[in-house]
CSV table of C-alpha atoms and ligand atoms in Angstrom, one decimal:
chain,number,residue,atom,x,y,z
A,23,MET,CA,-0.1,-0.2,-0.1
A,24,ILE,CA,1.1,3.5,-0.6
A,25,ILE,CA,0.0,6.4,1.7
A,26,VAL,CA,0.5,9.9,0.3
A,27,LEU,CA,0.8,12.3,3.2
A,28,LYS,CA,-0.7,15.9,3.3
A,29,GLN,CA,1.7,18.5,2.3
A,30,ASN,CA,1.6,20.3,5.8
A,31,ALA,CA,1.4,17.2,7.9
A,32,PRO,CA,3.2,18.0,11.1
A,33,ALA,CA,6.4,16.0,11.5
A,34,GLN,CA,5.6,14.7,15.0
A,35,GLN,CA,2.5,13.4,14.0
A,36,VAL,CA,3.8,11.8,11.0
A,37,GLN,CA,6.3,10.0,13.1
A,38,ALA,CA,3.6,9.0,15.2
A,39,PHE,CA,1.9,7.4,12.5
A,40,CYS,CA,5.1,5.6,11.2
A,41,LYS,CA,5.6,4.3,14.4
A,42,GLU,CA,2.0,2.7,14.7
A,43,LEU,CA,2.6,1.3,11.3
A,44,THR,CA,6.1,-0.4,12.2
A,45,ASN,CA,4.5,-1.8,15.4
A,46,MET,CA,1.9,-3.3,13.3
A,47,GLY,CA,4.9,-5.2,11.6
A,48,PHE,CA,5.0,-3.1,8.0
A,49,GLU,CA,8.5,-1.8,6.7
A,50,ILE,CA,8.2,1.6,5.6
A,51,ASN,CA,9.8,2.9,2.4
A,52,ASP,CA,9.9,6.9,3.0
A,53,SER,CA,10.0,9.1,-0.2
A,54,VAL,CA,10.1,12.7,0.1
A,55,GLY,CA,9.9,14.2,-3.1
A,56,GLN,CA,9.6,17.8,-4.4
A,57,ASN,CA,5.8,18.2,-4.0
A,58,THR,CA,5.1,14.7,-2.1
A,59,HIS,CA,5.8,12.8,0.7
A,60,ILE,CA,4.9,9.1,0.2
A,61,LEU,CA,4.9,6.3,2.8
A,62,GLY,CA,5.4,2.8,0.9
A,63,LEU,CA,4.5,0.0,3.1
A,64,ILE,CA,6.1,-3.5,2.6
A,65,GLY,CA,4.8,-6.5,4.1
A,66,ASP,CA,1.0,-8.0,4.4
A,67,THR,CA,-1.5,-5.2,4.0
A,68,LYS,CA,-4.6,-7.4,3.4
A,69,ALA,CA,-5.6,-6.9,7.0
A,70,LEU,CA,-4.9,-3.3,6.9
A,71,SER,CA,-8.2,-1.3,6.5
A,72,GLU,CA,-8.0,1.9,4.0
A,73,SER,CA,-10.7,3.7,6.1
A,74,TRP,CA,-8.4,3.3,9.3
A,75,VAL,CA,-5.6,4.8,7.2
A,76,LEU,CA,-7.7,7.7,5.8
A,77,ALA,CA,-9.1,8.3,9.1
A,78,ASN,CA,-5.5,9.6,10.2
A,79,PRO,CA,-5.2,13.4,9.8
A,80,VAL,CA,-1.9,13.5,8.3
A,81,VAL,CA,-2.9,11.3,5.5
A,82,ASP,CA,-4.2,12.6,2.2
A,83,THR,CA,-4.9,9.5,0.0
A,84,CYS,CA,-4.0,5.7,-0.1
A,85,ARG,CA,-3.8,3.1,-2.8
A,86,ARG,CA,-3.0,-0.3,-3.0
A,87,VAL,CA,-0.3,-1.8,-5.1
A,88,SER,CA,-0.9,-4.9,-6.6
A,89,GLU,CA,2.7,-5.5,-8.3
A,90,PRO,CA,5.1,-7.6,-6.5
A,91,TYR,CA,7.7,-5.2,-6.8
A,92,LYS,CA,7.5,-2.4,-4.2
A,93,LYS,CA,10.8,-0.5,-3.6
A,94,ALA,CA,11.5,-0.5,-7.3
A,95,ASN,CA,8.0,0.6,-8.1
A,96,ARG,CA,7.3,4.0,-9.6
A,97,LYS,CA,4.3,4.2,-7.2
A,98,PHE,CA,6.4,3.9,-4.2
A,99,HIS,CA,8.8,6.8,-5.5
A,100,PRO,CA,7.5,9.0,-8.3
A,101,ASP,CA,10.6,11.0,-8.8
A,102,ASP,CA,13.3,9.6,-10.9
A,103,THR,CA,16.2,8.0,-9.1
A,104,VAL,CA,19.5,9.3,-9.7
A,105,VAL,CA,22.5,6.9,-9.2
A,106,GLU,CA,25.9,8.3,-8.7
A,107,VAL,CA,28.8,6.3,-9.5
A,108,GLY,CA,32.5,7.1,-8.3
A,109,GLY,CA,31.4,10.2,-6.9
A,110,LYS,CA,31.1,12.0,-9.8
A,111,VAL,CA,29.0,10.4,-12.6
A,112,LYS,CA,25.4,10.9,-12.2
A,113,ILE,CA,22.6,8.3,-14.2
A,114,GLY,CA,18.9,9.2,-14.4
A,115,GLY,CA,16.9,12.2,-13.9
A,116,GLY,CA,18.1,13.8,-16.9
A,117,ASN,CA,21.7,12.8,-16.5
A,118,PHE,CA,23.0,10.6,-19.4
A,119,ALA,CA,26.1,8.3,-18.7
A,120,ILE,CA,28.1,6.5,-21.5
A,121,MET,CA,30.0,3.5,-20.3
A,122,ALA,CA,32.4,2.5,-22.8
A,123,GLY,CA,35.6,0.0,-23.1
A,124,PRO,CA,36.5,-3.5,-24.2
A,125,CYS,CA,34.4,-6.6,-23.6
A,126,SER,CA,37.4,-8.1,-21.8
A,127,VAL,CA,40.6,-6.4,-20.3
A,128,GLU,CA,43.1,-8.0,-22.1
A,129,SER,CA,46.5,-6.2,-21.5
A,130,GLU,CA,47.7,-3.1,-19.8
A,131,GLU,CA,48.4,-1.3,-23.1
A,132,GLN,CA,45.0,-2.4,-24.2
A,133,ILE,CA,42.9,-1.3,-21.3
A,134,THR,CA,44.7,2.1,-20.9
A,135,LEU,CA,44.6,2.8,-24.6
A,136,VAL,CA,41.0,2.4,-24.9
A,137,ALA,CA,40.5,4.1,-21.5
A,138,GLN,CA,42.3,7.4,-22.8
A,139,ARG,CA,40.4,7.3,-26.2
A,140,VAL,CA,36.8,6.8,-24.9
A,141,LYS,CA,37.4,9.3,-22.1
A,142,ALA,CA,38.9,11.8,-24.5
A,143,ALA,CA,35.9,11.0,-26.6
A,144,GLY,CA,33.3,11.9,-23.7
A,145,ALA,CA,32.4,8.6,-22.1
A,146,SER,CA,31.6,8.9,-18.3
A,147,LEU,CA,32.8,5.3,-17.3
A,148,LEU,CA,35.2,2.7,-18.4
A,149,ARG,CA,33.8,-0.9,-18.7
A,150,GLY,CA,35.5,-4.1,-19.3
A,151,GLY,CA,35.3,-7.4,-18.1
A,152,ALA,CA,37.7,-9.1,-15.8
A,153,PHE,CA,35.7,-12.2,-15.0
A,154,LYS,CA,34.0,-13.2,-18.3
A,155,PRO,CA,30.9,-15.5,-18.6
A,156,ARG,CA,31.5,-17.4,-21.9
A,157,THR,CA,29.3,-20.0,-23.5
A,158,SER,CA,32.3,-22.1,-23.9
A,159,PRO,CA,34.6,-23.3,-21.2
A,160,TYR,CA,37.4,-23.1,-23.8
A,161,SER,CA,37.0,-19.5,-24.6
A,162,PHE,CA,38.9,-16.7,-22.9
A,163,GLN,CA,37.7,-16.8,-19.5
A,164,GLY,CA,39.2,-13.1,-18.8
A,165,LEU,CA,42.4,-12.1,-16.7
A,166,ARG,CA,40.3,-12.4,-13.6
A,167,ALA,CA,42.1,-10.6,-10.3
A,168,GLU,CA,44.8,-9.3,-12.8
A,169,GLY,CA,42.0,-7.6,-15.0
A,170,LEU,CA,40.7,-5.9,-11.8
A,171,GLU,CA,44.2,-4.7,-11.2
A,172,LEU,CA,44.5,-2.9,-14.8
A,173,LEU,CA,41.2,-1.5,-14.6
A,174,ASP,CA,42.3,-0.1,-11.4
A,175,HIS,CA,45.5,1.3,-13.2
A,176,ALA,CA,43.5,2.6,-16.3
A,177,ARG,CA,41.4,4.4,-13.4
A,178,SER,CA,44.2,6.0,-12.1
A,179,VAL,CA,45.3,7.2,-15.6
A,180,THR,CA,41.9,8.6,-16.7
A,181,GLY,CA,40.1,9.3,-13.6
A,182,GLN,CA,37.1,7.6,-14.9
A,183,PRO,CA,35.0,5.4,-12.7
A,184,ILE,CA,35.0,1.5,-13.7
A,185,VAL,CA,32.2,-0.9,-14.2
A,186,THR,CA,32.9,-4.6,-14.4
A,187,GLU,CA,31.0,-7.8,-14.1
A,188,LEU,CA,30.8,-10.1,-10.8
A,189,MET,CA,29.9,-13.6,-11.2
A,190,ASN,CA,30.4,-15.0,-7.9
A,191,ASN,CA,29.5,-14.2,-4.4
A,192,GLU,CA,33.3,-15.0,-3.4
A,193,HIS,CA,34.5,-12.4,-5.2
A,194,ILE,CA,32.6,-9.6,-3.6
A,195,PRO,CA,35.8,-9.0,-1.0
A,196,LEU,CA,37.9,-8.6,-4.2
A,197,PHE,CA,35.7,-6.3,-5.8
A,198,LEU,CA,35.3,-4.2,-2.9
A,199,ASP,CA,38.9,-4.0,-2.3
A,200,LYS,CA,40.0,-2.6,-5.7
A,201,LYS,CA,37.0,-0.3,-5.1
A,202,VAL,CA,35.3,-1.1,-8.3
A,203,ASP,CA,32.6,1.9,-8.9
A,204,MET,CA,30.1,-0.1,-10.2
A,205,ILE,CA,29.2,-3.7,-10.3
A,206,GLN,CA,27.7,-5.3,-13.4
A,207,ILE,CA,25.4,-8.4,-12.8
A,208,GLY,CA,25.3,-9.8,-16.4
A,209,ALA,CA,22.3,-11.2,-18.3
A,210,ARG,CA,23.1,-15.0,-17.4
A,211,ASN,CA,23.0,-14.0,-13.8
A,212,MET,CA,20.1,-11.6,-13.7
A,213,GLN,CA,18.4,-14.3,-11.6
A,214,ASN,CA,21.2,-15.5,-9.3
A,215,PHE,CA,19.2,-14.5,-6.2
A,216,GLU,CA,22.1,-15.1,-3.8
A,217,LEU,CA,24.2,-13.3,-6.0
A,218,LEU,CA,21.5,-10.5,-6.0
A,219,LYS,CA,21.3,-10.5,-2.3
A,220,ALA,CA,24.9,-10.4,-2.0
A,221,VAL,CA,25.4,-7.3,-4.0
A,222,GLY,CA,22.2,-5.9,-2.3
A,223,ARG,CA,24.2,-5.9,1.2
A,224,THR,CA,27.1,-3.6,-0.2
A,225,ASN,CA,26.3,0.0,-1.1
A,226,VAL,CA,28.2,-0.2,-4.5
A,227,PRO,CA,25.8,0.7,-7.6
A,228,VAL,CA,24.7,-2.1,-9.5
A,229,LEU,CA,24.1,-2.4,-13.2
A,230,LEU,CA,21.8,-4.9,-13.7
A,231,LYS,CA,21.4,-6.6,-17.1
A,232,ARG,CA,18.3,-8.0,-18.4
A,233,GLY,CA,18.5,-12.0,-18.8
A,234,LEU,CA,18.4,-13.3,-22.4
A,235,SER,CA,14.7,-14.4,-22.2
A,236,SER,CA,13.4,-12.6,-19.0
A,237,THR,CA,10.3,-10.4,-18.8
A,238,LEU,CA,10.8,-6.8,-17.6
A,239,GLU,CA,8.8,-7.8,-14.3
A,240,GLU,CA,11.3,-10.5,-13.8
A,241,LEU,CA,14.0,-7.8,-14.4
A,242,VAL,CA,12.4,-5.5,-11.9
A,243,MET,CA,11.9,-8.4,-9.6
A,244,SER,CA,15.8,-8.7,-9.7
A,245,ALA,CA,16.2,-5.4,-9.0
A,246,GLU,CA,13.7,-5.6,-6.1
A,247,TYR,CA,15.9,-8.5,-4.7
A,248,ILE,CA,19.1,-6.0,-4.6
A,249,MET,CA,17.1,-3.2,-3.0
A,250,ALA,CA,15.3,-5.4,-0.6
A,251,GLU,CA,18.7,-5.9,1.0
A,252,GLY,CA,19.4,-2.2,1.4
A,253,ASN,CA,21.1,-1.2,-1.6
A,254,PRO,CA,18.9,1.3,-3.6
A,255,ASN,CA,21.5,2.1,-6.3
A,256,VAL,CA,20.5,0.0,-8.9
A,257,VAL,CA,20.6,1.0,-12.7
A,258,LEU,CA,18.7,-1.5,-15.2
A,259,CYS,CA,20.1,-2.5,-18.6
A,260,GLU,CA,18.3,-3.8,-21.6
A,261,ARG,CA,20.8,-5.5,-23.7
A,262,GLY,CA,18.7,-7.4,-26.2
A,263,ILE,CA,16.6,-10.8,-25.9
A,264,ARG,CA,16.2,-13.8,-27.5
A,265,THR,CA,13.6,-14.0,-30.6
A,266,PHE,CA,13.0,-15.9,-33.5
A,267,GLU,CA,15.3,-13.3,-35.4
A,268,THR,CA,18.5,-15.0,-36.5
A,269,SER,CA,20.1,-12.2,-38.7
A,270,MET,CA,21.6,-10.4,-35.4
A,271,ARG,CA,22.9,-11.6,-32.2
A,272,ASN,CA,19.6,-10.6,-30.4
A,273,THR,CA,16.6,-8.2,-30.6
A,274,LEU,CA,17.0,-4.9,-29.0
A,275,ASP,CA,13.7,-4.3,-27.1
A,276,ILE,CA,13.5,-0.5,-27.4
A,277,SER,CA,9.8,-0.7,-25.7
A,278,ALA,CA,11.6,-1.9,-22.7
A,279,VAL,CA,12.5,1.6,-22.1
A,280,PRO,CA,9.3,3.4,-21.6
A,281,MET,CA,7.6,0.4,-20.1
A,282,LEU,CA,10.4,0.1,-17.4
A,283,LYS,CA,10.2,3.9,-16.8
A,284,LYS,CA,6.6,3.6,-15.9
A,285,MET,CA,7.0,0.7,-13.7
A,286,THR,CA,10.1,1.7,-12.1
A,287,HIS,CA,11.9,4.8,-10.9
A,288,LEU,CA,15.2,3.2,-11.5
A,289,PRO,CA,17.4,4.7,-14.7
A,290,VAL,CA,17.4,2.5,-17.7
A,291,VAL,CA,20.3,2.4,-20.1
A,292,ILE,CA,20.6,0.7,-23.4
A,293,ASP,CA,23.6,-1.7,-24.6
A,294,PRO,CA,23.4,-1.8,-28.3
A,295,SER,CA,26.6,-3.9,-28.7
A,296,HIS,CA,25.2,-7.0,-27.2
A,297,ALA,CA,21.5,-6.5,-28.8
A,298,ALA,CA,23.2,-6.2,-32.2
A,299,GLY,CA,26.4,-8.3,-32.1
A,300,ILE,CA,27.5,-6.7,-35.2
A,301,ALA,CA,29.3,-3.3,-35.2
A,302,PHE,CA,27.9,-1.4,-38.0
A,303,MET,CA,24.3,-1.6,-36.3
A,304,VAL,CA,25.6,-0.1,-32.9
A,305,PRO,CA,25.4,3.8,-33.8
A,306,SER,CA,21.9,3.4,-35.1
A,307,LEU,CA,20.8,1.7,-32.1
A,308,ALA,CA,22.5,3.9,-30.0
A,309,LYS,CA,20.8,6.9,-31.4
A,310,ALA,CA,17.4,5.2,-31.0
A,311,ALA,CA,18.4,4.9,-27.4
A,312,VAL,CA,18.6,8.4,-26.9
A,313,ALA,CA,15.4,9.2,-28.8
A,314,VAL,CA,13.5,6.5,-26.7
A,315,GLY,CA,14.3,8.1,-23.5
A,316,ALA,CA,17.5,6.0,-22.0
A,317,ASP,CA,19.4,7.2,-19.5
A,318,GLY,CA,22.7,6.0,-20.7
A,319,LEU,CA,24.5,3.6,-23.0
A,320,MET,CA,27.1,0.8,-22.8
A,321,ILE,CA,29.0,0.3,-25.9
A,322,GLU,CA,31.8,-2.0,-26.3
A,323,VAL,CA,35.2,-0.4,-28.0
A,324,HIS,CA,38.4,-2.1,-28.7
A,325,ASN,CA,41.4,-0.8,-30.0
A,326,ASP,CA,41.8,-3.7,-32.5
A,327,PRO,CA,38.6,-5.5,-32.9
A,328,ALA,CA,39.6,-8.3,-35.4
A,329,ARG,CA,42.0,-9.5,-32.5
A,330,ALA,CA,39.7,-9.0,-29.7
A,331,LYS,CA,39.6,-11.9,-27.2
A,332,SER,CA,35.8,-11.6,-26.9
A,333,ASP,CA,33.0,-10.0,-28.7
A,334,GLY,CA,35.5,-8.3,-31.6
A,335,ALA,CA,32.7,-8.2,-34.3
A,336,GLN,CA,30.2,-5.8,-32.2
A,337,SER,CA,33.0,-3.8,-30.9
A,338,LEU,CA,33.6,-0.3,-32.4
A,339,THR,CA,37.0,0.9,-33.0
A,340,PRO,CA,38.1,4.2,-30.9
A,341,ASP,CA,37.5,6.3,-34.3
A,342,GLN,CA,34.0,4.9,-34.7
A,343,PHE,CA,33.3,5.7,-31.2
A,344,ASP,CA,34.4,9.2,-31.6
A,345,ASP,CA,32.3,9.7,-34.6
A,346,LEU,CA,29.1,8.3,-32.7
A,347,MET,CA,29.9,10.6,-29.7
A,348,LYS,CA,29.8,13.5,-32.2
A,349,VAL,CA,26.3,12.6,-33.4
A,350,LEU,CA,25.0,11.7,-29.7
A,351,ARG,CA,26.2,15.2,-28.4
A,352,PRO,CA,23.5,17.1,-30.3
A,353,GLU,CA,21.0,14.5,-30.0
A,354,LEU,CA,21.3,14.7,-26.2
A,355,GLU,CA,21.2,18.2,-26.3
A,356,PHE,CA,18.1,18.2,-28.3
A,357,PHE,CA,16.4,16.1,-26.0
A,358,GLY,CA,17.4,18.1,-23.2
A,359,MET,CA,20.0,15.2,-21.4
A,360,LYS,CA,22.9,16.3,-19.7
A,361,LEU,CA,26.0,14.1,-20.7
A,362,ASN,CA,28.0,13.4,-17.5
B,17,PEP,C1,29.2,-8.0,-21.4
B,17,PEP,O1,28.8,-6.7,-20.9
B,17,PEP,O2,30.5,-8.1,-21.6
B,17,PEP,C2,28.3,-9.1,-21.1
B,17,PEP,C3,28.6,-10.3,-20.9
B,17,PEP,O3,27.2,-8.9,-21.1
B,17,PEP,P1,25.6,-9.5,-21.1
B,17,PEP,O4,25.6,-10.0,-19.7
B,17,PEP,O5,24.3,-8.6,-21.5
B,17,PEP,O6,25.8,-10.8,-22.2
B,18,MN,MN1,31.0,-8.5,-24.4
């Protein structure tokens, strides 16, 4: 249930009302917006009578929330959430962030060079996989702990915050030790609930990618797992889904953006690289992402795509990324988005 409080409700009375509700066993999600103060109740509210709630003088209106996601629900929090990464990059609420870099961290020279190029072009964050989820156990699995060291090094050169994928609860201390600025939960782990709970117990921003065949409600429920543990800093990522179409790697579900924004208050970014799987499509899909109202982009960039250890076919060269940024800047300005 959501309870909308009166604009001028006295703080003491609100406090007393909240105490009453917590004594009844409800968890309260307190959301103070510019013109609204909403109490979102989490727990079994079936027995709670609306007339009892409405009788309290601090209450303006109340409404039952039928969706299974609560903390992520836009009804609980009407304003857009702005997630801050690395103390400087904002995502959401009119702030647009571009995460760019190679699929995998391969060497110090490679990651540092790409980091410098994407930073110069205007990317907000450096991406790069150290622990890689590969379909084949014989494919390159990533440089693992060494990859994190190299990302840390690249960050010290460019000052850009880093985002990298976590696949295993046991690696969380390593990620915290290396001060990873944003933890990526990949498509294949979107419903690894123990992993979601574990990142929910940190306060590191999380980039949660949509599963290959997951519905939007399943994606939002996974965000709810993270938020239920106390970490509100979740950014959702549409990265293409499985359809009957075989001419590209996946199908970018562009409709996910307006629908997710209706369902939740969390920022939504698009990854056109994994959606398309082919580099020539990436700029068109990136432009579409801005037009449809996304809050950011994740784009794979490699200094030598033909020799990349993973996802070379979908990676832009640094020059192609420069060209794309030249088109995205005026487009973002046209839509009133601030590039961080
Ligand atoms: C990636 O970002 O490199 C990646 C593996 O993405 P996804 O989980 O979306 O496949
Ligand atoms: Mn990749």
